[in-house]
Coordinates of C-alpha atoms and ligand atoms in Angstrom, one line a residue:
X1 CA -6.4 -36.1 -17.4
X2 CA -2.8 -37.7 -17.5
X3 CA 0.4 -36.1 -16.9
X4 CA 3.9 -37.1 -17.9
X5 CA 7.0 -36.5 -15.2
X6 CA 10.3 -36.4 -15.8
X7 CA 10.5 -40.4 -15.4
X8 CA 8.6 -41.1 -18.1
X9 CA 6.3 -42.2 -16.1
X10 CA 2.5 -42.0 -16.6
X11 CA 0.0 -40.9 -13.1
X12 CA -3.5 -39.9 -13.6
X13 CA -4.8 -37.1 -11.6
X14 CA -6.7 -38.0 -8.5
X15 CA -10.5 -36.5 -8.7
X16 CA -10.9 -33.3 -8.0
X17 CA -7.3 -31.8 -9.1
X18 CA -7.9 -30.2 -12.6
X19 CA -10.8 -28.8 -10.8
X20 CA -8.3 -27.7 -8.4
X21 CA -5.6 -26.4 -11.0
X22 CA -8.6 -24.4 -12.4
X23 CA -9.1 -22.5 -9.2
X24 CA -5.4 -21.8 -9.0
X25 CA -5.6 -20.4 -12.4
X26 CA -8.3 -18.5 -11.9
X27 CA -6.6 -17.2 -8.9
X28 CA -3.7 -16.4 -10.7
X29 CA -5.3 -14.7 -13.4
X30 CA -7.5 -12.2 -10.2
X31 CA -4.4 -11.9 -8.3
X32 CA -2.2 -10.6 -11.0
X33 CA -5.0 -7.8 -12.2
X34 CA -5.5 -6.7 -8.3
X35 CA -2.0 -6.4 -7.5
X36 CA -1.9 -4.2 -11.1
X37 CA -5.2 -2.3 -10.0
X38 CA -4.2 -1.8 -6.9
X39 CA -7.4 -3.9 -5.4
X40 CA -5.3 -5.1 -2.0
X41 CA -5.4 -2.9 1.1
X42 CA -3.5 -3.6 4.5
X43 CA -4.9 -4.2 8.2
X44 CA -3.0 -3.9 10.9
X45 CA -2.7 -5.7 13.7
X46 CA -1.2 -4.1 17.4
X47 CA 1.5 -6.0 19.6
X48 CA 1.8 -5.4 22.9
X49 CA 3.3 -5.3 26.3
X50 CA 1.8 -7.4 27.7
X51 CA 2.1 -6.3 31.4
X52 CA 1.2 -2.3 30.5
X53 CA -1.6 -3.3 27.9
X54 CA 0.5 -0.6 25.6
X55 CA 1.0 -0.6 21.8
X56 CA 4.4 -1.5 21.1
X57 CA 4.0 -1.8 17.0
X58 CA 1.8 -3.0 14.4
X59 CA 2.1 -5.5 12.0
X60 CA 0.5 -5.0 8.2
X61 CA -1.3 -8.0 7.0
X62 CA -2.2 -8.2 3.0
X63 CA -5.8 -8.5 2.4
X64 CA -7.5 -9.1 -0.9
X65 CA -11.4 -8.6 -1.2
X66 CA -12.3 -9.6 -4.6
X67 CA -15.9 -8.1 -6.2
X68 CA -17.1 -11.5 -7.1
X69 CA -14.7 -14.6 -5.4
X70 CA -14.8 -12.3 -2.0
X71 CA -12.9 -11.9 0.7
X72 CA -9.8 -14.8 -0.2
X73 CA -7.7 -15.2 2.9
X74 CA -3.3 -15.0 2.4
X75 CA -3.0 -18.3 3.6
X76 CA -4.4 -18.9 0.1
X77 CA -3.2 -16.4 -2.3
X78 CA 0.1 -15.7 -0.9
X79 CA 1.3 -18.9 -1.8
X80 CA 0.0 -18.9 -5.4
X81 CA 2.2 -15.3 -5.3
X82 CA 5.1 -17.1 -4.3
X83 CA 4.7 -19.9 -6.9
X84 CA 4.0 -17.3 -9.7
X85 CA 6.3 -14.2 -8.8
X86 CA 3.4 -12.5 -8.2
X87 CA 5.0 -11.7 -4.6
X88 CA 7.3 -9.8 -6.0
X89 CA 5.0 -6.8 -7.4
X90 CA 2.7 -7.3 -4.2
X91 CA 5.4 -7.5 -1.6
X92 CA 6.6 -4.3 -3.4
X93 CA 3.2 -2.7 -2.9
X94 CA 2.9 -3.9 0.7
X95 CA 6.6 -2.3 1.6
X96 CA 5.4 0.9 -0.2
X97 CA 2.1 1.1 1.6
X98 CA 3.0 -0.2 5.1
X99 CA 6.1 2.4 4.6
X100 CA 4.2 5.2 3.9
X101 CA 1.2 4.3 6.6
X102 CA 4.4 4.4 9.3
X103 CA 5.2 8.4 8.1
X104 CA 1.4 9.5 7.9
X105 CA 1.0 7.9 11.6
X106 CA 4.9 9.6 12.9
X107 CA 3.5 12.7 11.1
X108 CA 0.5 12.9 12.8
X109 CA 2.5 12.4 16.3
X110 CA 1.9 8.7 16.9
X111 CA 3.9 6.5 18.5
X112 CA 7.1 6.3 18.0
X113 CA 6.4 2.4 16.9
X114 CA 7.5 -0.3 14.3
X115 CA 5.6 -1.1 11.3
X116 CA 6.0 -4.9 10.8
X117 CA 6.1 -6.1 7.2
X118 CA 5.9 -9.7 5.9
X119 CA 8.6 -10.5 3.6
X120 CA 8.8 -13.9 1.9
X121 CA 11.7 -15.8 0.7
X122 CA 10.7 -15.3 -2.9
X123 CA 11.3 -11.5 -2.2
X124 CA 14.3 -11.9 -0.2
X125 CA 15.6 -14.3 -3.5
X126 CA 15.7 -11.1 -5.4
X127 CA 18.6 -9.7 -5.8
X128 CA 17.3 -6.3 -6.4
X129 CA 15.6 -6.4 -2.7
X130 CA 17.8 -3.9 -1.2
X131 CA 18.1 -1.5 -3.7
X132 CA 13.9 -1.9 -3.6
X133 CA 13.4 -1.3 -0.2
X134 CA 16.1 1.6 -0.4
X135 CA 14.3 3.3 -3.1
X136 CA 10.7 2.9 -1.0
X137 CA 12.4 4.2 2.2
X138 CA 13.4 7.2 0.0
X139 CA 10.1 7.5 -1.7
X140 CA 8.0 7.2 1.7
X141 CA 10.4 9.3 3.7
X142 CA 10.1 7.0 6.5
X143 CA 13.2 6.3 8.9
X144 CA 14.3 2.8 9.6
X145 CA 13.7 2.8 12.9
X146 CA 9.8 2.4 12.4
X147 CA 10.4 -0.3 10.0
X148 CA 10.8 -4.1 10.7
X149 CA 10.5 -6.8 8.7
X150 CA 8.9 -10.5 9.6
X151 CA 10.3 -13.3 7.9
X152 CA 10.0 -16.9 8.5
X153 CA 12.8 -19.7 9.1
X154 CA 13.2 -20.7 6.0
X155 CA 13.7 -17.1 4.7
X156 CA 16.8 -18.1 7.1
X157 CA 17.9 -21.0 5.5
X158 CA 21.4 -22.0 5.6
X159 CA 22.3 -20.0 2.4
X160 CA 25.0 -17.3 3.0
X161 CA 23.7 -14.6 -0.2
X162 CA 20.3 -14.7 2.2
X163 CA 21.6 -14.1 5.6
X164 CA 24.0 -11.4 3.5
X165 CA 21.1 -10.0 3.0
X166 CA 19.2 -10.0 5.7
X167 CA 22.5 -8.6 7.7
X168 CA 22.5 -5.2 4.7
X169 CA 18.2 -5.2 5.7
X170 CA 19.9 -5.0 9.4
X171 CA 22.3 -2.6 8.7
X172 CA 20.3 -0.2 7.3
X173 CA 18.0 0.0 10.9
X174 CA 15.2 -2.1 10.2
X175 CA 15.0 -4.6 12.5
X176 CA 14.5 -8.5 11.2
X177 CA 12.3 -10.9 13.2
X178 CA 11.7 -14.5 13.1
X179 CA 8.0 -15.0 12.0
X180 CA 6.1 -18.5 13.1
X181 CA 8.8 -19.7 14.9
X182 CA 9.2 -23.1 15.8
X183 CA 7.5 -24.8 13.0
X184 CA 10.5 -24.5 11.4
X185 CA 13.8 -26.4 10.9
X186 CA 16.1 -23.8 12.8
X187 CA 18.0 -26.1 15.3
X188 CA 18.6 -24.4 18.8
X189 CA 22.2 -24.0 18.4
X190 CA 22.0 -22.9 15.1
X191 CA 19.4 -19.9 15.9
X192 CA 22.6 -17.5 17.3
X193 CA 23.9 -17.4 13.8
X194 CA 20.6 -15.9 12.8
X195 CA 20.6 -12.2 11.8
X196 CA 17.5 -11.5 13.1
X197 CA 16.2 -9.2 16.6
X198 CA 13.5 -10.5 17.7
X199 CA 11.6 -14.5 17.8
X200 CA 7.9 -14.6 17.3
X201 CA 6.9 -17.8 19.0
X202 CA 4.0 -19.4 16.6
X203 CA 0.3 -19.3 17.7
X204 CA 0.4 -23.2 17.7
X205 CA 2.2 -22.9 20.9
X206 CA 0.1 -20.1 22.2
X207 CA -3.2 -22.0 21.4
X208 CA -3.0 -24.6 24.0
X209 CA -0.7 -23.0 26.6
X210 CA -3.3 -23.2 29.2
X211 CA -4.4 -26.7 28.7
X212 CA -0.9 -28.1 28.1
X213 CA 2.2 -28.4 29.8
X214 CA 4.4 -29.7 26.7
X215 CA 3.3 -26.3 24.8
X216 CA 4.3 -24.6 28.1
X217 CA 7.9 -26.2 28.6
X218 CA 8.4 -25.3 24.7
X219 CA 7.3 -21.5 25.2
X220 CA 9.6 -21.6 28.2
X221 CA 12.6 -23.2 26.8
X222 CA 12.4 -20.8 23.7
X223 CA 11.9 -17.6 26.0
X224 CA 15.2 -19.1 27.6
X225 CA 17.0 -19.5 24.1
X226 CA 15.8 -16.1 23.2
X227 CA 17.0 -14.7 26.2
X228 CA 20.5 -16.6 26.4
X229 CA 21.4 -15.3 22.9
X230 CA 19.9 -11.9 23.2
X231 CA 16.9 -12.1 21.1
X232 CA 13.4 -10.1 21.8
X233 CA 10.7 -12.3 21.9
X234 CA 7.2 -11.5 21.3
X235 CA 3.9 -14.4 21.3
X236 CA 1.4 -14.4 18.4
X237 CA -2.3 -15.9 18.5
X238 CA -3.0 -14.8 22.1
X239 CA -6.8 -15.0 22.6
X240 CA -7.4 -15.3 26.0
X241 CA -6.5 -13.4 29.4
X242 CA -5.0 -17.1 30.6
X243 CA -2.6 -17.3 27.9
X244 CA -1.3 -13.8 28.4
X245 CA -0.8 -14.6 32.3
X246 CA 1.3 -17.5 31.5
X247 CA 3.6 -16.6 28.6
X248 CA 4.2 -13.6 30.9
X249 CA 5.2 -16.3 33.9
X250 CA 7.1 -17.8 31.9
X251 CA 9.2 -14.4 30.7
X252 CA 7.2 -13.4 27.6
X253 CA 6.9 -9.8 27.6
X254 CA 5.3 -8.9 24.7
X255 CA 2.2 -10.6 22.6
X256 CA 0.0 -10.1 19.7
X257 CA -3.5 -12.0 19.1
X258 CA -7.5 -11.0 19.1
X259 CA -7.3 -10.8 22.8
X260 CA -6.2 -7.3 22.3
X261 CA -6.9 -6.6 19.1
X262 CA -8.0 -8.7 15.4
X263 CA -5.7 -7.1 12.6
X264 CA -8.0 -3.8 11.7
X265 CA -8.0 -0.4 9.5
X266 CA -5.4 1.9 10.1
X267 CA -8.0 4.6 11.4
X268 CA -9.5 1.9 13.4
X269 CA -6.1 1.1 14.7
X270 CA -5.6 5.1 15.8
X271 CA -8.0 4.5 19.0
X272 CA -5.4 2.4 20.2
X273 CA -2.6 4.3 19.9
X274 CA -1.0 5.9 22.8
X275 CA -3.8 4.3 24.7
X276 CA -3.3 0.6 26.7
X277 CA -5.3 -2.3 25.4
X278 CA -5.9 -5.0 27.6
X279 CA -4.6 -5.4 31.2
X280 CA -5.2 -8.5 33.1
X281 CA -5.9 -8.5 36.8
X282 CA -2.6 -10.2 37.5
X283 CA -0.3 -7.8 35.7
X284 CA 0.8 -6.2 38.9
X285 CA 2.3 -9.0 40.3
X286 CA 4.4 -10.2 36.9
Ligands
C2E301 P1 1.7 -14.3 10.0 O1 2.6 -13.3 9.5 O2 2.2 -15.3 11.0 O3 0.5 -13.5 10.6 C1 -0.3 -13.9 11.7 C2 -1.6 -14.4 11.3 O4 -2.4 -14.8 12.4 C3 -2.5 -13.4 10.6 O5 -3.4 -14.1 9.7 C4 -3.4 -12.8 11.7 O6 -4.6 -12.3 11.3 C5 -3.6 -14.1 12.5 N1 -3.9 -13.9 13.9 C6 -3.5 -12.8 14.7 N2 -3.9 -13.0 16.0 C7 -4.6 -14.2 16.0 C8 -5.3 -14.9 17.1 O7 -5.3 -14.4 18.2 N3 -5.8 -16.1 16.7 C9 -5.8 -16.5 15.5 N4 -6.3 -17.7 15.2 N5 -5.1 -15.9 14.4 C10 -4.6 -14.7 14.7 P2 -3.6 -13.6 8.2 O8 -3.7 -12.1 8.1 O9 -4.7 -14.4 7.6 O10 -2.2 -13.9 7.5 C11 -1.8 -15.2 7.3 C12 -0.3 -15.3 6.8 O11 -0.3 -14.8 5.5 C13 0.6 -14.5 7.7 O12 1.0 -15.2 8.8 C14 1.8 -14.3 6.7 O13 2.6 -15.5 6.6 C15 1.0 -14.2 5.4 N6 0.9 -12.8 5.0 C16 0.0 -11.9 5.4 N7 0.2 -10.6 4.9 C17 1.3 -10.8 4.1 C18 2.1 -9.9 3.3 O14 1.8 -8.7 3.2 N8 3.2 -10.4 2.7 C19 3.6 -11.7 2.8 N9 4.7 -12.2 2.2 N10 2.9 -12.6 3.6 C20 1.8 -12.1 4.2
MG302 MG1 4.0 -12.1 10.4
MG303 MG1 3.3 -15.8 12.4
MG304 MG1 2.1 -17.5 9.4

């Protein structure tokens, strides 16, 4: 199979890409009849204190169990959403349903805690975001201060109608934090323009913070930054006790990772509420 580009030029596909293109199709095709059937649910994952073990929020995470491909992970259809607008009817329903889940759990007297949302650029591109999240706040009945919303650097990018937006998200209550960060291109100096509340320092950091001292001085320098320009900052990926003991040495206070808790049903996620997860046996002295 040949394409033409643009050039005029003429590259043959490399084996095993129409096989590919088929599966994105065929994804595609599933995708768009789930999102309309309503076939996605949400987990949720707790963050934490890492000192007091507590719950400090949640955040939603999309998942997509299919009758016959399976259980087909975000990292793989959330792109295909992006590429195909699907995002925008899915990130719809995950607002709606991560909004309503945060008044069922304030009804039902817990917390109070943030429900953190994934929002990707592709959403934050339309211009009808606001008055979307605006109309979903109504419909739920859920206040702003249990909302935030997770968005990655790029969602960031140096584009003054984005950071508008994200700045009328902001305004509203919701608080705006920096998903993955670090595998971005935010420069250091530029991060104090950000609109955002709080930096979540990406697992590939985390992963090897025990082993390595060059993942360490990065953690620590962007604990520093985060702290100099009055940013919250909370770890992601933590697995192990040892990770927890040094992000909170080196002035992380708060983490999120399968150490405490893998991202689970919301009833599941009730038995940790108003309880402590994890502890270490060095908390006291941190
Ligand atoms: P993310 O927002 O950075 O979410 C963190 C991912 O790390 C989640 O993967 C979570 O399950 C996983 N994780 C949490 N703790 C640990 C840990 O200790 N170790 C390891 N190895 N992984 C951990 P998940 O659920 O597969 O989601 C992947 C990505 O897909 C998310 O990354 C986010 O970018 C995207 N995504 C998920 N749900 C949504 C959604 O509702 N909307 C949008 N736009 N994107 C979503
Ligand atoms: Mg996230
Ligand atoms: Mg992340
Ligand atoms: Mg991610």
């Amino acid at each position: 199979i040949a394409r033409t580009h643009g050039g005029g030029g003429c590259e043959m596909y490399q084996h095993g890409t129409a096989a590919k293109t088929l599966e994105r199709i065929l994804l595609e095709n599933e995708l768009r009849k789930s999102v309309h059937l309503g076939h996605l649910h949400l987990d949720y994952q707790p963050k934490v204190n890492l000192k007091t073990g507590k719950l400090i929020g949640v955040e939603a995470l999309v998942r997509w169990n299919h009758p016959d491909l399976g259980r087909i992970p975000p990292d793989k259809f959330i792109p295909v959403a992006e590429e195909t607008k699907i995002i925008i009817p899915l990130g719809e329903w995950v607002l709606r349903e991560a909004c309503g889940q945060a008044k069922k759990w304030q009804d039902n007297g817990y917390g109070p805690f943030r429900v953190a949302i994934n929002m990707s650029a592709v959403q934050l591109e339309e211009p009808t975001i606001l008055h979307t999240i605006k109309t979903i706040l109504e419909e739920t009945g859920v206040t702003t201060d249990l909302i935030e919303i997770e968005l990655t650097e790029s969602a960031f990018a140096n584009r003054e109608d984005m950071q508008g937006r994200i700045r009328e998200i902001r305004a509203l209550g919701i608080t705006v934090s920096i998903d993955d960060f670090g595998t971005g291109y935010s420069t250091f100096s530029y991060i104090k323009e950000l609109p955002a509340d709080t930096i979540k320092i990406d697992m590939s950091f985390v992963r090897d913070i025990h082993l390595n001292e060059d993942s360490q001085a990065i953690v620590k320098a962007i604990v520093t930054l985060a702290d100099t320009v009055g940013l919250n900052v909370i770890a992601e990926g933590v697995e192990y006790e040892e990770q927890a003991v040094i992000l909170m040495n080196l002035g992380c206070r708060e983490g999120q990772g399968y150490y405490y808790s893998k991202p689970t049903s919301p009833d599941a996620c009730e038995q940790f509420m108003g309880k402590r997860l994890k502890t270490n046996k060095y908390s006291d002295t941190c």
